[in-house]
Short mmCIF file of C-alpha atoms and ligand atoms in Angstrom, two decimals:
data_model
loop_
_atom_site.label_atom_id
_atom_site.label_comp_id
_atom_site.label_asym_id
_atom_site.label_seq_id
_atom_site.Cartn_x
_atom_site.Cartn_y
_atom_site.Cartn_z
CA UNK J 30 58.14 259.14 167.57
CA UNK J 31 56.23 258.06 170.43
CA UNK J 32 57.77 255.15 172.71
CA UNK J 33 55.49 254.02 175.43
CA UNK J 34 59.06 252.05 176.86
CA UNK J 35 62.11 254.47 176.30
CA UNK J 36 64.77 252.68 174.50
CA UNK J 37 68.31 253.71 176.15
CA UNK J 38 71.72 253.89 175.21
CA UNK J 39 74.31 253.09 177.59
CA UNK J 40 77.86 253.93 176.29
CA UNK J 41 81.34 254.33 177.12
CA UNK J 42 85.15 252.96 176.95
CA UNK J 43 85.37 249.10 176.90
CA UNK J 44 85.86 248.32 180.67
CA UNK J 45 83.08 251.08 181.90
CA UNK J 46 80.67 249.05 183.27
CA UNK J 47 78.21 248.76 180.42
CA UNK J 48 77.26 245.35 179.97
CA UNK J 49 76.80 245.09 183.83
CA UNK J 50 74.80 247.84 184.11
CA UNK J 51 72.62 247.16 181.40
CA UNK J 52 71.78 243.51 182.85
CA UNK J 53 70.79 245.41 186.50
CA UNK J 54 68.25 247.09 184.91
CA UNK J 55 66.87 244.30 182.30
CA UNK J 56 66.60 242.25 185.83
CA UNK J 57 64.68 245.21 187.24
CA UNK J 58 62.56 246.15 184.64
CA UNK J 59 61.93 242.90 182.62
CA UNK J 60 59.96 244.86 179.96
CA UNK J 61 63.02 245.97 178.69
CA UNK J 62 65.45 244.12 176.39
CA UNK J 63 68.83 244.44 177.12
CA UNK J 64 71.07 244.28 173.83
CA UNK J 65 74.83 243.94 173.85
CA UNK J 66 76.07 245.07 170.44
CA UNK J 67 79.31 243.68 170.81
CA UNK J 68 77.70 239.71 171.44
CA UNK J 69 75.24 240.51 168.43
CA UNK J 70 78.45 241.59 166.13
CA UNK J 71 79.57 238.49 167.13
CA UNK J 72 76.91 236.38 167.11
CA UNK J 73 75.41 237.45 163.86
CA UNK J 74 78.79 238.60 161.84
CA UNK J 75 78.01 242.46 161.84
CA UNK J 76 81.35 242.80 161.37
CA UNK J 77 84.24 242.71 158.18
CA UNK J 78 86.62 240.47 160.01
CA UNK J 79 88.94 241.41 162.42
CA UNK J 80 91.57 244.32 163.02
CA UNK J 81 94.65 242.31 163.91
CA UNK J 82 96.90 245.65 165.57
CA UNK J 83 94.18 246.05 168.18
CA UNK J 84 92.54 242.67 168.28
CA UNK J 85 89.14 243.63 167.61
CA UNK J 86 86.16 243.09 165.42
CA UNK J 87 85.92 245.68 162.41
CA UNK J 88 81.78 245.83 163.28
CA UNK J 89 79.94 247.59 159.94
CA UNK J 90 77.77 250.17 160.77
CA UNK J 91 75.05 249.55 157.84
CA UNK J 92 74.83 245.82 159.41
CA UNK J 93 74.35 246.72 162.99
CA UNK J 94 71.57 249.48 161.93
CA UNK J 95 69.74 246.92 159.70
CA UNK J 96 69.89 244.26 162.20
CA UNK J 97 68.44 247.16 165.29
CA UNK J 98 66.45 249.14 162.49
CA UNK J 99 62.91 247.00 163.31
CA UNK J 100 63.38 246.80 167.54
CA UNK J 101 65.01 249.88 168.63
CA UNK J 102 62.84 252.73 167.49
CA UNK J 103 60.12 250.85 169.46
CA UNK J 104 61.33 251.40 172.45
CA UNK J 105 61.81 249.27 175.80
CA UNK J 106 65.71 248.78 174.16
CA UNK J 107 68.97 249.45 176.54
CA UNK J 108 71.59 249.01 173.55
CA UNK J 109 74.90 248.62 175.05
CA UNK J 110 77.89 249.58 172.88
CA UNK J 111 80.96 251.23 173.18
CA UNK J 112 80.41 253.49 170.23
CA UNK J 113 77.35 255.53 169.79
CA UNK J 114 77.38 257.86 167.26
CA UNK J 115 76.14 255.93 163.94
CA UNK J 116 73.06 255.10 165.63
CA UNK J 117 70.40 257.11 164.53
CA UNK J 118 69.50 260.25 167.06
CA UNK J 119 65.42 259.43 166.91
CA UNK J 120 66.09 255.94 168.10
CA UNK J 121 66.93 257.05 172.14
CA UNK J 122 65.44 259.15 173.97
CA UNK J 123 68.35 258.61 176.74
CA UNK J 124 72.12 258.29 175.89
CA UNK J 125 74.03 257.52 179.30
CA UNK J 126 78.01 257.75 179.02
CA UNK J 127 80.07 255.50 181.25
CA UNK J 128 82.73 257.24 182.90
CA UNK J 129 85.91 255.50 184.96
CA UNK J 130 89.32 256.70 185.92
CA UNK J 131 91.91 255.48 184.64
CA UNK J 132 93.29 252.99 187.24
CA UNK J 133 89.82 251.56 187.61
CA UNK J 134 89.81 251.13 184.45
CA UNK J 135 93.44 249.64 183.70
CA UNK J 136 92.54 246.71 186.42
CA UNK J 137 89.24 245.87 184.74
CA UNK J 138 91.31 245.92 181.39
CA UNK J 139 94.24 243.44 182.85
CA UNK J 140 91.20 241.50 184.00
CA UNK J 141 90.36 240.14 180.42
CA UNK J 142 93.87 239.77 179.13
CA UNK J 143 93.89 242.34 176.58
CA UNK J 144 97.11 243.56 175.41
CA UNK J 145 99.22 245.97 176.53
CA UNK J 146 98.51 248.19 173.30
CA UNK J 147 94.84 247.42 173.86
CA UNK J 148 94.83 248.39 177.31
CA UNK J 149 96.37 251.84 176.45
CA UNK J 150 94.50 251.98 173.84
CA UNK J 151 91.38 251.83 175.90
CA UNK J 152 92.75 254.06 178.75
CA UNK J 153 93.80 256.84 176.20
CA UNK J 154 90.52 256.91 174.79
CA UNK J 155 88.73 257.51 178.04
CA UNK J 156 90.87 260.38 179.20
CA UNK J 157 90.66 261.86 176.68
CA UNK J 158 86.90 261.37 177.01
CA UNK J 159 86.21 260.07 172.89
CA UNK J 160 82.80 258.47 173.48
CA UNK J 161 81.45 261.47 175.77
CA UNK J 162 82.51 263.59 173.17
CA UNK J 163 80.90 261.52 170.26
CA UNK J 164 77.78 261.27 172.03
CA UNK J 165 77.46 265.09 172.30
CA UNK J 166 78.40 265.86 168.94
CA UNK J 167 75.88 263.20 167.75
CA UNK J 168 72.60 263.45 170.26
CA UNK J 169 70.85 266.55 171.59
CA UNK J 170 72.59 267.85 174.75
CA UNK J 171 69.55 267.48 177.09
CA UNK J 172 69.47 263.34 175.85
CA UNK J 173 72.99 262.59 177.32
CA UNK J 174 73.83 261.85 180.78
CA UNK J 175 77.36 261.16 181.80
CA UNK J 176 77.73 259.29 184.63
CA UNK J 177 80.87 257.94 186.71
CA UNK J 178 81.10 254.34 187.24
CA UNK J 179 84.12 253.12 189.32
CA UNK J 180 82.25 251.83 192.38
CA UNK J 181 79.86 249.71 193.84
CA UNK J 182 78.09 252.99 195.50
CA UNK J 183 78.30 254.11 191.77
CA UNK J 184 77.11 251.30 189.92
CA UNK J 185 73.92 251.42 192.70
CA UNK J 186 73.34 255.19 192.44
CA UNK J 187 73.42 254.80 188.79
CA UNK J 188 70.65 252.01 188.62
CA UNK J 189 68.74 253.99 190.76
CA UNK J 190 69.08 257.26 188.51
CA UNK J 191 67.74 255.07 185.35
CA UNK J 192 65.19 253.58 186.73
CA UNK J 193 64.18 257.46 188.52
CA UNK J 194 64.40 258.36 184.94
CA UNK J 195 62.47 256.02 183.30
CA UNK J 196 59.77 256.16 185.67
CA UNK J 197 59.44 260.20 184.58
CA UNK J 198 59.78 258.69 180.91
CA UNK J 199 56.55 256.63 181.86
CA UNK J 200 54.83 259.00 183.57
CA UNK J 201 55.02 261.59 180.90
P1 ADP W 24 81.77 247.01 179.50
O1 ADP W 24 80.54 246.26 179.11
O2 ADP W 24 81.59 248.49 179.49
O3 ADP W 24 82.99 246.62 178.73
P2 ADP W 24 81.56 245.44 181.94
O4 ADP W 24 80.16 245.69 182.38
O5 ADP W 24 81.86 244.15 181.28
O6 ADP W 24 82.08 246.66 181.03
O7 ADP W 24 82.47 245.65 183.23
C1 ADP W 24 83.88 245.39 183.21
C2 ADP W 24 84.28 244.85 184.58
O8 ADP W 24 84.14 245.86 185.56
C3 ADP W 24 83.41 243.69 185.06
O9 ADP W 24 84.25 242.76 185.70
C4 ADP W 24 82.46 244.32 186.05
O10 ADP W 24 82.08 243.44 187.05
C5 ADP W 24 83.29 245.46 186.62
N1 ADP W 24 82.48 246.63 187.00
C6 ADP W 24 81.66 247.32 186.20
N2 ADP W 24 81.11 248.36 186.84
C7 ADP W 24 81.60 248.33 188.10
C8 ADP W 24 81.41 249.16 189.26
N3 ADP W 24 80.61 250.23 189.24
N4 ADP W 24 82.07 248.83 190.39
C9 ADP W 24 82.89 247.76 190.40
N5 ADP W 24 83.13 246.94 189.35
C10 ADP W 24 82.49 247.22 188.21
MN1 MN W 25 80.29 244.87 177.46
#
């Protein structure tokens, strides 16, 4: 498939700075459409109701792909999500992986007033690094990028790495 925008997948543990990354570089580059998963499985009921031992929306996978299935694959997308690896492969031609540690993390967590359970939960999931691993299994090795995201200095060296990259991407 050729893209003349790259569409991008920014993923990670809940809490890893995806959603705020993602709107940095929408803002930057406003040729590209910045779509929160989670706010469209709400927003559009991609989901089978909710999971009431973690508090969370049971999104379906066929749903989310037939809602994405017409945009995506045309590129100019950053799809932020916290899982990645029912997407199909041909659909990015990035995948960047959020990384925090885990006290960064557990503040950002407390932040939102999840529950204890969903906090550890969360935390346990990012050491032991789930979505990296997903992402790897799923995508071609030179596609992903794992980046760390606990700072400020982070979150600015990482906006500047994306939009380094998509430049190359455009320049191809
Ligand atoms: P996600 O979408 O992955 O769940 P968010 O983008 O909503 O994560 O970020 C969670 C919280 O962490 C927000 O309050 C956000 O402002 C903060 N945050 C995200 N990235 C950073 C960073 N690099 N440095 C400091 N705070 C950050
Ligand atoms: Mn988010």
């Amino acid at each position: 498939m050729t893209r003349t925008l790259p569409s991008i997948l920014i993923t990670g543990t809940p809490g890893c700075g995806k959603t705020t990354l993602s709107s940095k570089i929408a803002t930057l580059y406003p040729e590209f459409q910045h779509i929160d998963v989670s706010q469209l499985v709400k927003e559009k009921e991609l989901h089978d109701g909710l999971d009431k031992e973690f508090d969370s929306l049971l999104f379906d996978e066929d749903k989310v792909i037939d809602e994405l299935e017409s945009v995506v694959p045309n590129g100019g997308c950053i799809v932020d999500f916290h899982s990645c690896d029912f997407f199909p492969e041909t659909w990015f031609d990035l995948v960047i992986v959020l990384r925090s540690d885990n006290t960064v993390l557990y503040d950002r967590l407390a932040k939102r007033n999840y529950s204890v359970k969903k906090i550890t939960e969360n935390i346990e999931c990012e050491i032991m690094q789930v979505v990296l691993d997903e992402a790897m299994d799923a995508y071609a090795k030179e596609m992903v990028v794992e980046l760390n995201n606990n700072t400020t200095e982070d979150m600015d060296s990482n906006v500047d790495r994306i939009m380094e990259w998509i430049k190359a991407f455009q320049s191809k």
